[in-house]
Short mmCIF file of C-alpha atoms and ligand atoms in Angstrom, two decimals:
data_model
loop_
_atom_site.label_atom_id
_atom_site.label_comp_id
_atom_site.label_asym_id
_atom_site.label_seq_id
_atom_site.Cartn_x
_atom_site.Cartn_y
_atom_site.Cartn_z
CA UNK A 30 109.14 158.60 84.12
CA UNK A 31 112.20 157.98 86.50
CA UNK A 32 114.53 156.20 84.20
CA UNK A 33 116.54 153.03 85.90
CA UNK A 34 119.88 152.72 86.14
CA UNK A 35 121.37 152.49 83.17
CA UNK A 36 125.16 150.49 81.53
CA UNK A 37 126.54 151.86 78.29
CA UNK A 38 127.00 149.00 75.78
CA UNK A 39 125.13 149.86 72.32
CA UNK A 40 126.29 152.28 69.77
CA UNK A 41 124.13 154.64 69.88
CA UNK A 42 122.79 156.54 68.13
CA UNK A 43 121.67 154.16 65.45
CA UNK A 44 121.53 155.36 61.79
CA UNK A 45 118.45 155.99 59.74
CA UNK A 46 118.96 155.09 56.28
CA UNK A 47 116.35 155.38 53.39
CA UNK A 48 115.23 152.98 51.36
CA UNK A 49 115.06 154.47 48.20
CA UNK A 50 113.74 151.45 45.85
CA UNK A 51 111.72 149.96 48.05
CA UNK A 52 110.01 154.02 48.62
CA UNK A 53 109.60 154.07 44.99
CA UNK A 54 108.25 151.01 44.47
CA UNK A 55 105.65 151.37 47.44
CA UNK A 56 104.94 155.33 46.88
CA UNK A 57 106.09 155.89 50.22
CA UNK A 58 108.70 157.17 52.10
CA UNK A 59 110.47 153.74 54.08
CA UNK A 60 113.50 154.60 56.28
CA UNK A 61 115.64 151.83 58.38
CA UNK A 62 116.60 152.65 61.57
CA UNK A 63 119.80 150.43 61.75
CA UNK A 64 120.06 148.54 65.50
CA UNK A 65 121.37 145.94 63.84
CA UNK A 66 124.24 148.10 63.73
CA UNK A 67 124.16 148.59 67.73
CA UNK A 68 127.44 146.48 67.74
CA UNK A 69 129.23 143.30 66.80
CA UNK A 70 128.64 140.55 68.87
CA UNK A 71 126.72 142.53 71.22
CA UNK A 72 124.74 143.97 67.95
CA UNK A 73 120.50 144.18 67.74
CA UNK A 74 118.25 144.83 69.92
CA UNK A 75 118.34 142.84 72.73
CA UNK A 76 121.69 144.85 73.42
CA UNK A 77 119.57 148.01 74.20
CA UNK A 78 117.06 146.18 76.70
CA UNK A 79 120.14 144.81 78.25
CA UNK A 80 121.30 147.82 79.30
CA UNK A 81 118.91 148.34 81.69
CA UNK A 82 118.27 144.73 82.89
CA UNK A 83 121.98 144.59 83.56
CA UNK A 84 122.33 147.06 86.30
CA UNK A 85 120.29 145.34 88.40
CA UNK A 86 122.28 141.71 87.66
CA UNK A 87 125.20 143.85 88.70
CA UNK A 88 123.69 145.46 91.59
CA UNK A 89 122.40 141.98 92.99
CA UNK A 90 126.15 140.91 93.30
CA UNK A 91 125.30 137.94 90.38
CA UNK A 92 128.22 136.26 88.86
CA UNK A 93 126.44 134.06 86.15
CA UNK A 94 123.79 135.41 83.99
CA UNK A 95 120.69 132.89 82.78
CA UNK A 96 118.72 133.29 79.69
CA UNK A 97 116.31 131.09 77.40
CA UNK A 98 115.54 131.09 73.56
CA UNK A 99 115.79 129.56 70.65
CA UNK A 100 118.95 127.37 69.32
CA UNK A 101 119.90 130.60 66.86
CA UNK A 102 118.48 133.21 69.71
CA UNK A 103 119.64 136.70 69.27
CA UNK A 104 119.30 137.24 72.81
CA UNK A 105 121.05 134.70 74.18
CA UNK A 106 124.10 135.61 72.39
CA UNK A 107 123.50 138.88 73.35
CA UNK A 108 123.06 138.36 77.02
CA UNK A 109 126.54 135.47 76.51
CA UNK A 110 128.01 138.17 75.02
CA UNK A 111 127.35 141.51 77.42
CA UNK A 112 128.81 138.62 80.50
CA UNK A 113 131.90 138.46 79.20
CA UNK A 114 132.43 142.26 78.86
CA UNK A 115 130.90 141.86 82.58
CA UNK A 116 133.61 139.40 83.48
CA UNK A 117 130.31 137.04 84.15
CA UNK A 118 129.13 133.37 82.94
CA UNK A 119 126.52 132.75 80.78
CA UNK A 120 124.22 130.11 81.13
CA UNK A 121 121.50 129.36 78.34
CA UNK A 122 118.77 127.46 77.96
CA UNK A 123 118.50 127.01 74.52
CA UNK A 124 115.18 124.91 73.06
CA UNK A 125 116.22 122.25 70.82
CA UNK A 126 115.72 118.06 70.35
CA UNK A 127 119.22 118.39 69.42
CA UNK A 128 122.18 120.52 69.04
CA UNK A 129 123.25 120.99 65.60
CA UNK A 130 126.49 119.12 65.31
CA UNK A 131 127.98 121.61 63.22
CA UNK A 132 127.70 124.94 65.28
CA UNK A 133 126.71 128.04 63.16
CA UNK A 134 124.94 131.19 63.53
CA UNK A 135 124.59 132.40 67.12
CA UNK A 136 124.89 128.66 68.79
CA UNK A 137 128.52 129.20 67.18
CA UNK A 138 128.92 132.69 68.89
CA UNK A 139 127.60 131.38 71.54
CA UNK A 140 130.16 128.72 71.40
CA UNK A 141 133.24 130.78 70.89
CA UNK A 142 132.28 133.44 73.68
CA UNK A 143 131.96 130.27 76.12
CA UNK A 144 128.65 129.85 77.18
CA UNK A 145 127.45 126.41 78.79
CA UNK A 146 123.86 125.64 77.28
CA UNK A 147 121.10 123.65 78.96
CA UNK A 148 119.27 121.97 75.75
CA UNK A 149 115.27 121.58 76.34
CA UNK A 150 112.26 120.44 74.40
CA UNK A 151 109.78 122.86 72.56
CA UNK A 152 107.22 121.46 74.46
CA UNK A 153 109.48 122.11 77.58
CA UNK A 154 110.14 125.82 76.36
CA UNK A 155 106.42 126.86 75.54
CA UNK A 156 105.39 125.54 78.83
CA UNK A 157 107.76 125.55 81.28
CA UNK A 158 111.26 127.52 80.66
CA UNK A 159 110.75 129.60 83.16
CA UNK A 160 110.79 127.39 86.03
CA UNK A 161 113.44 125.30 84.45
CA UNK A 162 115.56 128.57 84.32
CA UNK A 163 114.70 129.06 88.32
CA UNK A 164 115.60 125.22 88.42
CA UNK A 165 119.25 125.51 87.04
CA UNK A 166 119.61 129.10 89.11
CA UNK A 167 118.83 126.76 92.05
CA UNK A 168 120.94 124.00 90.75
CA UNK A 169 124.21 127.26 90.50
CA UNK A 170 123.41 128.41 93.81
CA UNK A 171 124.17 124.78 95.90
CA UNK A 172 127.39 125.51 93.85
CA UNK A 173 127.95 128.74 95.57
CA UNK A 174 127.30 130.53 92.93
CA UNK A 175 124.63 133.43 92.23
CA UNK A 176 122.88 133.34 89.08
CA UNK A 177 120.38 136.32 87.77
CA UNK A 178 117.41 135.12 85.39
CA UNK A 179 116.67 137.11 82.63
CA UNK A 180 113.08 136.32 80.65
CA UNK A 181 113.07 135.70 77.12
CA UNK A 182 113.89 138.34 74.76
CA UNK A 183 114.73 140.81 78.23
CA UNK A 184 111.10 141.50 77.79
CA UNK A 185 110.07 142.76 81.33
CA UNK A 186 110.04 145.78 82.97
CA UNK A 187 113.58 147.31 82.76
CA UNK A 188 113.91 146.07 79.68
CA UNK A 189 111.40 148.20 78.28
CA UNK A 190 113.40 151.17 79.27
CA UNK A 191 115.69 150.28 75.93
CA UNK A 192 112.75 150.96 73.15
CA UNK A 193 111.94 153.88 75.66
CA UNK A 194 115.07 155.63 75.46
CA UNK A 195 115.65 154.81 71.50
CA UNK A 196 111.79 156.99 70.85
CA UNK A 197 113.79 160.09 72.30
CA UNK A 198 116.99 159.32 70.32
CA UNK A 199 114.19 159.28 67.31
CA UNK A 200 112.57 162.48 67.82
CA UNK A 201 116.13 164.01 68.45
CA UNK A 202 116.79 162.29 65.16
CA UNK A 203 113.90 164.26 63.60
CA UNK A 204 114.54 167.09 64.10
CA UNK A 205 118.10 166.67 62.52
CA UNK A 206 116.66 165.61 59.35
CA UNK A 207 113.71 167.27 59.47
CA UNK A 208 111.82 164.38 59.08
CA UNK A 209 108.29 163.49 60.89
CA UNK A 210 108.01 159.60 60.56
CA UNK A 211 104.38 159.32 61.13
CA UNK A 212 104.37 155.23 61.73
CA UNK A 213 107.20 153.11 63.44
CA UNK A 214 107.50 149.76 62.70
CA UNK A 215 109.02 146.89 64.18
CA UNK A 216 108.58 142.87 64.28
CA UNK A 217 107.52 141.53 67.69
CA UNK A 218 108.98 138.55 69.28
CA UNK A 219 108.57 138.82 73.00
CA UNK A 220 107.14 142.56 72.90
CA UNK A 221 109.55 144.45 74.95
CA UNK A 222 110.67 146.43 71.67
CA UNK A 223 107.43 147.38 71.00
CA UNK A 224 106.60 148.07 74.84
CA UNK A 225 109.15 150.83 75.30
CA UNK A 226 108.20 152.55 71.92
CA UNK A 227 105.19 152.81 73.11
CA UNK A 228 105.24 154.10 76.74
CA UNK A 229 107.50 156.97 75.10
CA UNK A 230 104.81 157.78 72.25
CA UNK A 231 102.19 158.05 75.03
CA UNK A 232 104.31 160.36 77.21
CA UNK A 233 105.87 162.69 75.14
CA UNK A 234 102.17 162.88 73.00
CA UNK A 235 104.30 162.15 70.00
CA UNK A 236 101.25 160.47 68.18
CA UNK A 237 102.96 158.33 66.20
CA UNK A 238 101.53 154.59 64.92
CA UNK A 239 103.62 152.10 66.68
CA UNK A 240 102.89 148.75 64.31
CA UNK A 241 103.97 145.67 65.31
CA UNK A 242 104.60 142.30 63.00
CA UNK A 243 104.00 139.33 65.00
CA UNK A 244 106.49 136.64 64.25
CA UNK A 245 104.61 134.09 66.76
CA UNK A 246 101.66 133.55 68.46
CA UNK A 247 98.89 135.43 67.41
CA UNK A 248 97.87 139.24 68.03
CA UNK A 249 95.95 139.07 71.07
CA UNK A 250 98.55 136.98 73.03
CA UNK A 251 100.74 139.72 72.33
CA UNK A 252 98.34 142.76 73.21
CA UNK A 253 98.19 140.60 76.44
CA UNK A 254 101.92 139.95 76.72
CA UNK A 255 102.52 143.40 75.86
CA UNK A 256 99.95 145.32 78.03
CA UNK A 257 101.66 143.40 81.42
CA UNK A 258 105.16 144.67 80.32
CA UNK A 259 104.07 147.88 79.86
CA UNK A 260 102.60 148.11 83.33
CA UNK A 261 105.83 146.87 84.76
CA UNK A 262 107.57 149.23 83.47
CA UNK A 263 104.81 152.00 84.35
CA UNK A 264 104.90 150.57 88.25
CA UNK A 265 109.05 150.72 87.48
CA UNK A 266 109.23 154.29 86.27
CA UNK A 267 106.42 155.78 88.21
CA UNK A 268 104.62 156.60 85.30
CA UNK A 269 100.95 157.04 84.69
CA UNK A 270 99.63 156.56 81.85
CA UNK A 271 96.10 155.70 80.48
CA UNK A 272 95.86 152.64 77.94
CA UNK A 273 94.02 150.07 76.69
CA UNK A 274 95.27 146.53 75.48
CA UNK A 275 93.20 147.49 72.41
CA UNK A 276 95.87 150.03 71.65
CA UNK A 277 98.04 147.97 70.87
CA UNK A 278 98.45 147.76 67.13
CA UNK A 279 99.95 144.14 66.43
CA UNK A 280 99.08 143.50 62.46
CA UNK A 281 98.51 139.61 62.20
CA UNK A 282 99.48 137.46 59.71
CA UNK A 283 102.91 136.88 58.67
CA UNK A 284 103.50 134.32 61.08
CA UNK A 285 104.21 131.87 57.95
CA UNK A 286 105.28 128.53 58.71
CA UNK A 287 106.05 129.46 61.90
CA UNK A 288 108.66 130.54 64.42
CA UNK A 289 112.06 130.93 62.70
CA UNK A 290 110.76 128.66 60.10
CA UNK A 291 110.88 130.21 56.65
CA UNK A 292 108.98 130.20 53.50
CA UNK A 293 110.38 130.59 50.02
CA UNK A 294 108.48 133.89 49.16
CA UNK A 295 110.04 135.09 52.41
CA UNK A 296 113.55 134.70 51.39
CA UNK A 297 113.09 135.95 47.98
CA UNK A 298 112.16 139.24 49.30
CA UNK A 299 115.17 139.12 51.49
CA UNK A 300 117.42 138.59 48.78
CA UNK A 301 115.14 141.19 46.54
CA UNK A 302 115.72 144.15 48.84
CA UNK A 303 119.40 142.93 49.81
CA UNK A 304 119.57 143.37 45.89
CA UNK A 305 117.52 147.07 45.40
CA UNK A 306 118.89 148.32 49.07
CA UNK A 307 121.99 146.80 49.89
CA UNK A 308 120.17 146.30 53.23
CA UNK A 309 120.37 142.40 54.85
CA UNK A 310 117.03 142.16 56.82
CA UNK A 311 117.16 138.44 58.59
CA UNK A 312 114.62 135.65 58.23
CA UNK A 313 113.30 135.05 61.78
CA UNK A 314 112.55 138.57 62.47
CA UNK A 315 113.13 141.60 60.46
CA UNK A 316 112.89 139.81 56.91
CA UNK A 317 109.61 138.24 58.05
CA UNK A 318 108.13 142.05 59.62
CA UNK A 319 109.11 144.05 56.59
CA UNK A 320 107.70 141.29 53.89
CA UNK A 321 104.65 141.86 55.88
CA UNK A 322 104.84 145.86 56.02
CA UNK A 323 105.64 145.53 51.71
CA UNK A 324 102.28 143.35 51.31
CA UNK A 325 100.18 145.33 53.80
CA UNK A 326 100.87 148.25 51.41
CA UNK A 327 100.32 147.00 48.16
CA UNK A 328 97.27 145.59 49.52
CA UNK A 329 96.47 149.22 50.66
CA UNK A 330 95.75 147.95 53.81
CA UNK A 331 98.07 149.95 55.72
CA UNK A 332 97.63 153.68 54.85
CA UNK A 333 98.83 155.87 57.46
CA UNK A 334 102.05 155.79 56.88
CA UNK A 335 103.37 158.71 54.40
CA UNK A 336 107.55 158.65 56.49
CA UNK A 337 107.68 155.56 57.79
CA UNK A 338 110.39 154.54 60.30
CA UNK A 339 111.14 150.44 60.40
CA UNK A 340 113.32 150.23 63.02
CA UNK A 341 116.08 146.74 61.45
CA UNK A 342 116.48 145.26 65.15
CA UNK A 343 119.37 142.51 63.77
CA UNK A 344 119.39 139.10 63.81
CA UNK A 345 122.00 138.74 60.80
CA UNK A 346 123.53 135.69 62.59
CA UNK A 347 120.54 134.02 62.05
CA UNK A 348 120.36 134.29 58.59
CA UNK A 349 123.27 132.23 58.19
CA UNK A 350 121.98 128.49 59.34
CA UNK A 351 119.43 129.78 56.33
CA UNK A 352 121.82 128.96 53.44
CA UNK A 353 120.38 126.34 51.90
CA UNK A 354 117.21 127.24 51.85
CA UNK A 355 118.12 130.16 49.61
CA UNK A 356 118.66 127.56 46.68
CA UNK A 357 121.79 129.74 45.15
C1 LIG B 5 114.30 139.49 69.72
C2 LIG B 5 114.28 140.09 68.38
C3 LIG B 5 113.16 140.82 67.93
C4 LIG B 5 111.89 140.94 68.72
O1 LIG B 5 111.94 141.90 69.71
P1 LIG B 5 111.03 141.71 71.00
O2 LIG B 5 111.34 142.85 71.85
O3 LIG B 5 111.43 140.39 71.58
O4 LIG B 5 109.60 141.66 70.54
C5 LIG B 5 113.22 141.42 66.69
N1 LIG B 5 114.31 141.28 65.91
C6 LIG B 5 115.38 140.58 66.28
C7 LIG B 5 116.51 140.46 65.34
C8 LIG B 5 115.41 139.96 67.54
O5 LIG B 5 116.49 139.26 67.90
#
């Protein structure tokens, strides 16, 4: 594959720690890649996608970047975050009734790093962000000024050049520790993560599981989802590679409540494996994906993995909004 153009933003490479107690406890071998260690306010892994969406916000002359997500979006703090280093402005579209009128999480990052927000319905968001997004890029440019778009979650295309990339740093990793992780896993929000992990699995023959924990929708709307990123990318890169959206190993059912909504088992077994670990897995994503991996397991439902890799993609920010609901 011809890789794209590329801005340096992450640190990189990520650790892989091991998770002894939870290994024990499972009878398998659980490492943690650690993106959520990728930075500080440019930390997770939107910040990898990012560097290869950004090149071509740069190269289009744009002086304002636009994003969408959730009130306590990773992203969009992400994307708020990589304009300033940019010397850009950040415009987000953030989908909320109402703003919370004490700021926390990433809405206060957001906040402090100066982003203006645009506050929409959910119904708004499922059905029609992206126009509205093309609507306020519109609205910039009678202004005189040039605004870039950038989908939710940098899932498109270039942005799965970011989960492409981080499968070599792995196998480089491997060999290091001599260490053959026979299964990655990682949650799935908007499926550009997953995407690039898999185009590189395919190409270099690696034959590794790529699972993904759906934290919305359902699994066919991601294999869907999924499948059209992964041919962008392809048609981006040049690549040619034979697969089938059946391939695509989304394991259903940990959805809970629903998006970024938590349940109470949910953030026990944060606080359990914050506890055995000293890892901090957050509720909307990782927390969510890994309570899912732990039950798959002790159901023995999910038994190829001997080395498993779970790759922590952030979201700590996100975690805080949560405090409550932890009952302490
Ligand atoms: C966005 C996000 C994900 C999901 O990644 P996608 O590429 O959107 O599927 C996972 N974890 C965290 C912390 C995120 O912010």
């Amino acid at each position: 594959m011809k890789i794209p153009a590329r801005l340096h933003l992450a640190n990189l490479p990520t650790r892989i720690d091991n998770m002894q107690n939870l290994s024990t406890e499972l009878g398998v071998h659980i490492y943690v890649k650690r993106d959520d260690e990728t930075g500080s306010e440019l930390a997770g892994n939107k910040v990898r996608k990012l560097e290869f969406v950004l090149p071509d916000a740069l190269a289009q002359g744009c002086d304002t970047l636009i994003t969408c997500g959730g009130i306590q979006s990773n992203h969009a703090r992400a994307v708020t975050a990589a304009a300033v280093r940019l010397g850009l402005s950040a415009m987000l579209v953030l989908k909320t009734d109402s703003p919370p009128p004490c700021p926390d999480g990433n809405y206060l990052m957001n906040k402090l790093l100066g982003a203006t927000f645009r506050f929409i319905s959910e119904q708004d968001y499922a059905g029609h962000r992206d126009e509205i997004m093309e609507d306020v890029r519109k609205e910039l440019a009678a202004k005189g000024r040039k605004a870039y778009v950038i989908p939710e979650g940098a899932s498109n295309g270039l942005g799965c050049f970011g989960y492409y990339q981080c499968l070599y740093e792995i196998t480089g990793q491997e060999k290091e520790m001599g260490v053959t992780f026979d299964t990655i896993v990682v949650p799935v929000g908007s499926g550009g993560t997953y995407g690039g992990l898999y185009i590189a699995n395919k190409e270099l023959n690696a034959g590794k599981r790529i699972a993904g924990f759906n934290v919305c929708n359902t699994a066919e709307f991601f294999r869907e989802r999924i499948a059209g990123e992964i041919h962008e990318a392809l048609q981006l890169g040049g690549g040619q590679l034979a697969f089938t959206k059946e391939d695509i190993d989304i394991v259903d059912g940990y959805v809970g409540s629903g998006y970024a909504l938590s349940r109470k088992e949910e953030l026990d077994f944060i606080a359990k494996t914050a506890r055995t670990d000293g890892i901090i897995f957050d509720p909307v994503y990782t927390g969510k994906a890994l309570y899912g991996l732990y039950h798959e397991i002790k159901k023995g439902r999910f038994v190829t993995g001997k080395n498993i890799l779970f790759i922590h993609t952030g979201g700590f920010p996100g975690l805080l909004p949560k405090r409550e609901a932890f009952g302490f």
